Amino acid sequence: MTADRVPKAVGTAWALLALNTLGSAGAKTVVAIPRSLIQMLTMGALVVAFALALAVNRPLRFRASAFVFLLTLLLVPSLIASVHLEVGLGALFRCARLALFVATLWLLTRWWNGGLAFVRLHIRMYFAVLGLVAAGLVVAPGTAMPEYYGGRLVGALWPLTPPQIGQYAAVVIGLTVLLLLGRRTTGVGAAVVIAPSLVLLAMTHTRTATLGLLIGLVLAVGSLFLTSAAARRVFAWAVLCATVAAVVFSSALRAWFLRGQSQENFSNLTGRAKVWDALLAVPRTAGEQVFGMGLGDKSFDGLPIDNSWLAVYHEQGLLGVTLVAALLVVLGGVALLRPPSLPRACAIFLISYCALSSYTEVGLGDASAYLLHLTLAASLLVAPTPAAPPPAADVPARHVPRWARR
């Protein structure tokens, strides 16, 4: 099996993991889909993914991974806090989901070899989701850009929020650009993926995804600066275009970035800061500080937390925050130690994107798309297994005459 190929069952399991992370809550769809049905489909996808990974991994083999090991340790505070049922039976259900998610990742580590196979699977899966969003925009433009979201693009066929769509578009664009720089895809193929994804990203009006895409690409392309002439050209052109855009379109960019909000509303991050202050002001016992309140729906007092670190602190305590920080530190440290390469650049893009997004998005402490992005980065940073040397050919013994033996 080459570095850029995996069994079809493995690819299907990876796609089902991505389907499981789409979630069940979001915008109103053209045809109202019961949330229970969506949860049944997403949870069923996770069960099938685990079954496929278990069936294809025979005999059972795992690859040592500090990343998945830390994810396994994250189950400890999640379970300890959830058994108290302070947030209801749903906490235990979410713990079981996270455990099954991590178990599936352990089964898939067998095919982690530092190749780009999972990158291609990642792009195809999320580009298919973007295609579903685009289909919803064509079928019902009014539903796809509702007023209650400020005219931002949402999922009209599957309940997806603007930040979710922006996240998928940014990751697809960033990885495809890097594949193009590494000459692992054609210009036409890259344009077919990048152009519509850019349009959808712009229509979501998502600042976090846009900044994560730009900063992640700068760091990823910069990691190839010394070894790739194409990366140096792209970097130089990007700096030039960014400078011209900042001078010529400064007012338009500022208006887009403010998104019609007042300066006060923008300064408190669209009300997020008020939720964060209230969350931190709640008195907690020593056990709640260490282990958290149990896995919930990433909300506080009925309002979304919208910060991965505070969500992890609220649900998994200081122990969970420490483990999540260790995840990013381990991935970032390994990425810095690896020699420059295209897989390393893709990993740097994903790590930086998830780290930046963690300030205004949740998902680092539970089964989510962000956790799947970091898993992809971990698979790219695995040192390739050296090929076994070919067996030595049997050389027939040379006949020695009897007189020479004497």
Coordinates of C-alpha atoms in Angstrom, one line a residue:
M1 CA 0.0 0.0 0.0
T2 CA 1.6 3.3 -1.1
A3 CA 1.7 6.5 1.1
D4 CA -1.1 8.1 -0.9
R5 CA -3.5 5.2 -0.9
V6 CA -5.6 3.5 1.7
P7 CA -8.2 0.7 1.5
K8 CA -11.7 1.9 0.4
A9 CA -13.1 0.8 3.7
V10 CA -10.7 3.1 5.5
G11 CA -11.7 6.0 3.3
T12 CA -15.4 5.3 4.0
A13 CA -14.8 5.2 7.7
W14 CA -13.0 8.6 7.5
A15 CA -15.9 10.1 5.6
L16 CA -18.4 8.7 8.1
L17 CA -16.4 10.3 11.0
A18 CA -16.7 13.6 9.1
L19 CA -20.5 13.0 8.7
N20 CA -20.8 12.4 12.5
T21 CA -19.2 15.8 13.2
L22 CA -21.7 17.8 11.1
G23 CA -24.0 18.1 14.1
S24 CA -27.8 18.2 14.3
A25 CA -28.5 21.8 15.2
G26 CA -28.3 24.8 13.0
A27 CA -30.4 26.8 10.5
K28 CA -33.9 26.0 9.3
T29 CA -34.0 23.8 6.3
V30 CA -36.3 23.7 3.3
V31 CA -37.8 20.5 4.5
A32 CA -37.9 20.3 8.3
I33 CA -35.8 17.4 9.4
P34 CA -36.5 16.1 13.0
R35 CA -33.4 16.6 15.1
S36 CA -33.8 13.0 16.4
L37 CA -33.5 11.7 12.9
I38 CA -30.4 13.7 12.2
Q39 CA -28.9 12.5 15.5
M40 CA -29.7 8.9 14.5
L41 CA -28.0 9.4 11.2
T42 CA -24.8 11.0 12.6
M43 CA -24.5 8.6 15.5
G44 CA -25.2 5.7 13.1
A45 CA -22.4 7.0 10.9
L46 CA -20.0 6.8 13.9
V47 CA -21.1 3.2 14.7
V48 CA -20.6 2.1 11.1
A49 CA -17.2 3.9 10.9
F50 CA -16.1 2.0 14.0
A51 CA -17.4 -1.3 12.6
L52 CA -15.6 -0.8 9.2
A53 CA -12.3 0.2 10.9
L54 CA -12.5 -2.9 13.1
A55 CA -13.4 -5.2 10.2
V56 CA -10.5 -4.0 8.0
N57 CA -7.9 -3.8 10.7
R58 CA -7.3 -7.6 10.9
P59 CA -5.2 -8.7 12.7
L60 CA -5.6 -5.8 15.1
R61 CA -2.6 -3.4 14.7
F62 CA -2.2 0.1 16.1
R63 CA 0.4 2.7 15.6
A64 CA 1.8 4.5 18.7
S65 CA 0.4 8.1 18.7
A66 CA 0.8 10.6 21.5
F67 CA -2.1 12.6 20.0
V68 CA -4.6 9.8 20.3
F69 CA -3.2 8.8 23.7
L70 CA -3.9 12.3 25.0
L71 CA -7.4 12.1 23.5
T72 CA -7.9 8.9 25.4
L73 CA -6.8 10.6 28.6
L74 CA -9.3 13.3 27.9
L75 CA -12.0 10.7 28.4
V76 CA -11.1 10.5 32.1
P77 CA -12.3 14.0 33.2
S78 CA -15.2 13.8 30.8
L79 CA -16.4 10.6 32.4
I80 CA -15.7 11.6 36.0
A81 CA -17.7 14.8 35.6
S82 CA -20.5 13.3 33.6
V83 CA -21.3 10.5 36.0
H84 CA -22.7 13.1 38.4
L85 CA -25.4 13.8 35.8
E86 CA -25.4 17.5 36.6
V87 CA -26.1 18.2 32.9
G88 CA -28.4 15.2 32.4
L89 CA -28.1 11.8 30.8
G90 CA -26.9 13.4 27.6
A91 CA -23.5 13.8 29.2
L92 CA -23.0 10.0 29.4
F93 CA -24.3 9.7 25.8
R94 CA -21.7 12.3 24.7
C95 CA -19.0 10.5 26.6
A96 CA -19.9 7.2 24.8
R97 CA -19.8 9.1 21.5
L98 CA -16.3 10.5 22.3
A99 CA -15.1 7.1 23.4
L100 CA -16.3 5.5 20.2
F101 CA -14.7 8.3 18.2
V102 CA -11.3 7.9 19.8
A103 CA -11.5 4.1 19.5
T104 CA -12.1 4.5 15.7
L105 CA -9.1 6.8 15.5
W106 CA -7.0 4.1 17.2
L107 CA -8.1 1.6 14.6
L108 CA -7.2 3.9 11.8
T109 CA -3.7 4.7 13.1
R110 CA -2.6 1.5 11.3
W111 CA -2.7 3.5 8.0
W112 CA -1.0 6.7 9.2
N113 CA 2.2 6.9 7.3
G114 CA 2.9 10.6 6.7
G115 CA 1.3 10.4 3.2
L116 CA -1.4 12.5 1.7
A117 CA -4.2 9.9 1.3
F118 CA -6.2 11.3 4.3
V119 CA -5.8 14.8 3.0
R120 CA -7.5 13.9 -0.3
L121 CA -10.2 12.1 1.6
H122 CA -10.7 15.2 3.8
I123 CA -11.0 17.5 0.9
R124 CA -13.5 15.3 -0.9
M125 CA -15.7 14.8 2.1
Y126 CA -16.0 18.5 3.0
F127 CA -16.2 19.6 -0.6
A128 CA -19.2 17.3 -0.9
V129 CA -20.7 19.1 2.1
L130 CA -20.1 22.4 0.3
G131 CA -21.8 21.0 -2.8
L132 CA -24.8 20.2 -0.6
V133 CA -24.8 23.8 0.6
A134 CA -24.5 25.2 -2.9
A135 CA -27.5 23.0 -4.0
G136 CA -29.5 24.4 -1.2
L137 CA -28.6 27.9 -2.3
V138 CA -29.9 27.1 -5.8
V139 CA -33.0 25.4 -4.7
A140 CA -34.1 27.9 -2.0
P141 CA -32.0 31.1 -1.9
G142 CA -34.3 32.7 0.6
T143 CA -33.9 29.8 3.1
A144 CA -30.1 29.6 2.4
M145 CA -29.6 33.3 3.3
P146 CA -32.1 34.1 6.0
E147 CA -32.6 37.4 7.7
Y148 CA -32.2 36.0 11.2
Y149 CA -28.5 35.2 10.3
G150 CA -28.1 38.7 8.8
G151 CA -28.3 37.4 5.2
R152 CA -25.3 35.0 5.7
L153 CA -25.2 31.7 4.0
V154 CA -26.5 28.7 5.9
G155 CA -27.4 25.1 5.0
A156 CA -30.8 24.9 3.4
L157 CA -30.8 21.1 2.9
W158 CA -28.8 20.1 6.1
P159 CA -28.8 22.4 9.2
L160 CA -25.4 24.0 8.9
T161 CA -24.5 27.4 10.4
P162 CA -22.4 30.1 8.7
P163 CA -19.3 29.4 10.9
Q164 CA -19.5 25.7 10.0
I165 CA -19.7 26.3 6.3
G166 CA -16.9 28.9 6.5
Q167 CA -14.8 26.4 8.4
Y168 CA -15.3 23.7 5.8
A169 CA -14.6 26.1 2.9
A170 CA -11.4 27.5 4.5
V171 CA -10.0 24.0 5.2
V172 CA -10.8 22.8 1.7
I173 CA -9.2 25.9 0.1
G174 CA -6.1 25.8 2.3
L175 CA -5.4 22.1 1.7
T176 CA -6.0 22.4 -2.0
V177 CA -3.7 25.4 -2.4
L178 CA -1.0 23.4 -0.7
L179 CA -1.5 20.4 -2.9
L180 CA -1.3 22.7 -5.9
L181 CA 2.0 24.1 -4.6
G182 CA 3.4 20.6 -4.1
R183 CA 2.3 19.6 -7.7
R184 CA 0.0 16.9 -6.3
T185 CA -3.0 18.2 -8.3
T186 CA -3.5 20.1 -11.6
G187 CA -4.4 23.8 -11.9
V188 CA -7.8 23.0 -13.4
G189 CA -8.6 20.5 -10.7
A190 CA -7.6 23.0 -8.0
A191 CA -9.6 25.8 -9.6
V192 CA -12.7 23.6 -9.6
V193 CA -12.4 23.2 -5.9
I194 CA -11.0 26.6 -4.8
A195 CA -13.2 28.9 -6.8
P196 CA -16.7 27.8 -5.6
S197 CA -15.3 27.3 -2.1
L198 CA -14.1 30.9 -2.0
V199 CA -17.5 32.1 -3.1
L200 CA -19.2 30.2 -0.4
L201 CA -16.7 31.4 2.2
A202 CA -17.4 35.0 1.2
M203 CA -21.1 34.4 1.4
T204 CA -20.9 33.1 5.0
H205 CA -19.2 36.3 6.1
T206 CA -17.2 34.4 8.6
R207 CA -14.3 36.4 10.0
T208 CA -12.7 33.5 12.0
A209 CA -12.6 31.2 9.0
T210 CA -11.2 33.9 6.8
L211 CA -8.4 34.9 9.2
G212 CA -7.7 31.3 10.0
L213 CA -7.3 30.5 6.2
L214 CA -5.0 33.5 5.6
I215 CA -2.8 33.0 8.7
G216 CA -2.7 29.3 8.3
L217 CA -1.6 29.6 4.6
V218 CA 1.1 32.1 5.5
L219 CA 2.6 29.8 8.1
A220 CA 2.3 26.7 5.9
V221 CA 3.7 28.3 2.7
G222 CA 6.4 29.9 4.9
S223 CA 7.5 26.5 6.1
L224 CA 8.2 25.6 2.4
F225 CA 9.9 28.9 1.7
L226 CA 13.5 27.5 1.7
T227 CA 12.8 24.3 -0.3
S228 CA 10.2 25.3 -2.9
A229 CA 10.5 27.9 -5.6
A230 CA 6.8 27.8 -6.2
A231 CA 6.2 28.6 -2.5
R232 CA 8.6 31.6 -2.7
R233 CA 6.7 32.9 -5.7
V234 CA 3.3 32.5 -4.1
F235 CA 4.5 34.1 -0.9
A236 CA 5.9 37.1 -2.8
W237 CA 2.7 37.6 -4.8
A238 CA 0.6 37.1 -1.8
V239 CA 2.5 39.9 0.1
L240 CA 2.2 42.2 -2.9
C241 CA -1.5 41.6 -3.4
A242 CA -2.3 41.9 0.3
T243 CA -0.5 45.3 0.4
V244 CA -2.3 46.6 -2.6
A245 CA -5.7 45.4 -1.3
A246 CA -5.0 46.9 2.1
V247 CA -4.3 50.3 0.5
V248 CA -7.0 50.3 -2.2
F249 CA -9.9 48.5 -0.5
S250 CA -9.2 49.5 3.1
S251 CA -12.7 51.0 3.7
A252 CA -14.5 48.1 2.0
L253 CA -12.5 45.5 4.0
R254 CA -13.2 47.3 7.2
A255 CA -16.9 47.4 6.4
W256 CA -16.9 43.7 5.6
F257 CA -15.0 42.9 8.8
L258 CA -17.3 44.9 11.0
R259 CA -20.3 43.1 9.3
G260 CA -22.6 46.0 10.1
Q261 CA -21.9 45.9 13.8
S262 CA -21.3 48.8 16.1
Q263 CA -17.8 49.3 17.5
E264 CA -19.0 48.4 21.0
N265 CA -20.6 45.2 19.7
F266 CA -17.5 44.3 17.8
S267 CA -15.3 45.0 20.8
N268 CA -17.1 42.5 23.0
L269 CA -17.1 39.9 20.2
T270 CA -20.8 40.0 19.4
G271 CA -21.7 39.5 23.0
R272 CA -19.4 36.5 23.6
A273 CA -17.4 38.4 26.2
K274 CA -20.4 38.8 28.4
V275 CA -21.0 35.1 28.3
W276 CA -17.4 34.4 29.1
D277 CA -17.3 36.7 32.1
A278 CA -20.5 35.2 33.5
L279 CA -19.1 31.7 33.0
L280 CA -15.9 32.5 34.9
A281 CA -17.8 34.3 37.7
V282 CA -19.8 31.1 38.6
P283 CA -18.5 29.6 41.9
R284 CA -17.3 26.1 41.6
T285 CA -16.2 23.3 43.9
A286 CA -12.6 22.0 43.8
G287 CA -13.9 18.9 41.9
E288 CA -15.8 21.0 39.4
Q289 CA -12.7 23.1 38.8
V290 CA -10.5 20.1 38.2
F291 CA -12.9 17.8 36.3
G292 CA -15.6 20.2 35.1
M293 CA -19.4 19.9 35.0
G294 CA -19.7 17.1 32.4
L295 CA -20.0 17.1 28.6
G296 CA -22.8 19.3 27.5
D297 CA -24.0 21.2 24.4
K298 CA -21.2 23.8 24.7
S299 CA -23.6 26.5 26.2
F300 CA -23.8 28.4 29.4
D301 CA -27.1 29.6 30.8
G302 CA -28.7 28.9 27.4
L303 CA -26.2 30.9 25.5
P304 CA -23.4 29.5 23.3
I305 CA -19.9 29.7 24.9
D306 CA -18.1 30.1 21.5
N307 CA -14.6 29.5 23.0
S308 CA -13.0 26.1 23.0
W309 CA -10.9 26.8 26.1
L310 CA -13.8 28.1 28.2
A311 CA -16.0 25.3 27.0
V312 CA -13.4 22.7 27.9
Y313 CA -12.9 24.4 31.3
H314 CA -16.7 24.4 31.9
E315 CA -17.2 20.8 30.9
Q316 CA -13.9 19.0 31.6
G317 CA -12.2 21.3 34.0
L318 CA -8.6 22.4 34.4
L319 CA -7.5 18.8 33.7
G320 CA -9.2 18.9 30.3
V321 CA -7.7 22.3 29.5
T322 CA -4.3 20.9 30.3
L323 CA -4.8 17.9 28.0
V324 CA -6.1 20.0 25.1
A325 CA -3.2 22.4 25.5
A326 CA -0.9 19.3 25.4
L327 CA -2.5 18.2 22.2
L328 CA -1.6 21.4 20.4
V329 CA 1.8 21.6 22.0
V330 CA 2.7 18.1 21.0
L331 CA 1.5 18.6 17.4
G332 CA 3.2 21.9 17.1
G333 CA 6.5 20.6 18.5
V334 CA 6.5 17.6 16.2
A335 CA 5.7 19.8 13.2
L336 CA 8.7 22.1 14.0
L337 CA 11.0 19.1 14.3
R338 CA 10.0 17.5 11.0
P339 CA 12.0 18.4 7.9
P340 CA 10.3 20.7 5.3
S341 CA 7.8 18.8 3.2
L342 CA 4.3 19.0 1.8
P343 CA 2.7 16.8 4.5
R344 CA 4.4 19.0 7.2
A345 CA 3.0 22.2 5.5
C346 CA -0.5 20.7 5.5
A347 CA -0.2 19.8 9.2
I348 CA 1.0 23.3 10.1
F349 CA -1.9 24.8 8.2
L350 CA -4.4 22.6 10.1
I351 CA -2.8 23.2 13.5
S352 CA -2.6 26.9 13.2
Y353 CA -6.2 27.1 11.8
C354 CA -7.6 25.1 14.7
A355 CA -5.5 27.1 17.3
L356 CA -6.7 30.4 16.0
S357 CA -10.4 29.3 15.6
S358 CA -10.4 28.0 19.2
Y359 CA -10.8 31.6 20.4
T360 CA -14.3 32.0 19.0
E361 CA -15.3 28.4 18.2
V362 CA -15.8 25.3 20.2
G363 CA -14.9 21.7 19.5
L364 CA -11.4 20.9 20.8
G365 CA -12.6 18.9 23.7
D366 CA -15.3 16.7 22.0
A367 CA -15.9 14.8 18.8
S368 CA -16.0 17.6 16.3
A369 CA -14.7 18.7 12.9
Y370 CA -11.8 20.6 14.6
L371 CA -10.7 17.4 16.4
L372 CA -10.8 15.6 13.0
H373 CA -8.7 18.4 11.5
L374 CA -6.1 17.9 14.2
T375 CA -6.3 14.1 13.7
L376 CA -5.4 14.7 10.1
A377 CA -2.5 16.8 11.1
A378 CA -1.3 14.0 13.5
S379 CA -1.5 11.5 10.6
L380 CA 0.6 13.8 8.4
L381 CA 3.4 14.1 11.1
V382 CA 3.9 10.4 11.5
A383 CA 7.4 9.4 10.4
P384 CA 7.1 7.1 7.3
T385 CA 7.9 3.5 8.0
P386 CA 11.2 2.5 6.1
A387 CA 10.7 0.0 3.4
A388 CA 11.9 -3.5 4.3
P389 CA 15.1 -4.4 2.3
P390 CA 14.5 -7.0 -0.4
P391 CA 15.5 -10.5 0.5
A392 CA 18.9 -11.5 -0.7
A393 CA 19.0 -13.7 -3.8
D394 CA 20.2 -17.2 -3.3
V395 CA 23.6 -17.5 -4.9
P396 CA 24.4 -21.1 -5.9
A397 CA 27.6 -22.5 -4.3
R398 CA 30.6 -22.4 -6.6
H399 CA 32.0 -25.9 -7.4
V400 CA 35.6 -26.3 -6.2
P401 CA 37.6 -29.1 -7.7
R402 CA 38.9 -31.7 -5.4
W403 CA 42.6 -30.9 -6.2
A404 CA 42.0 -27.3 -5.2
R405 CA 40.5 -28.3 -1.9
R406 CA 43.8 -30.0 -0.9

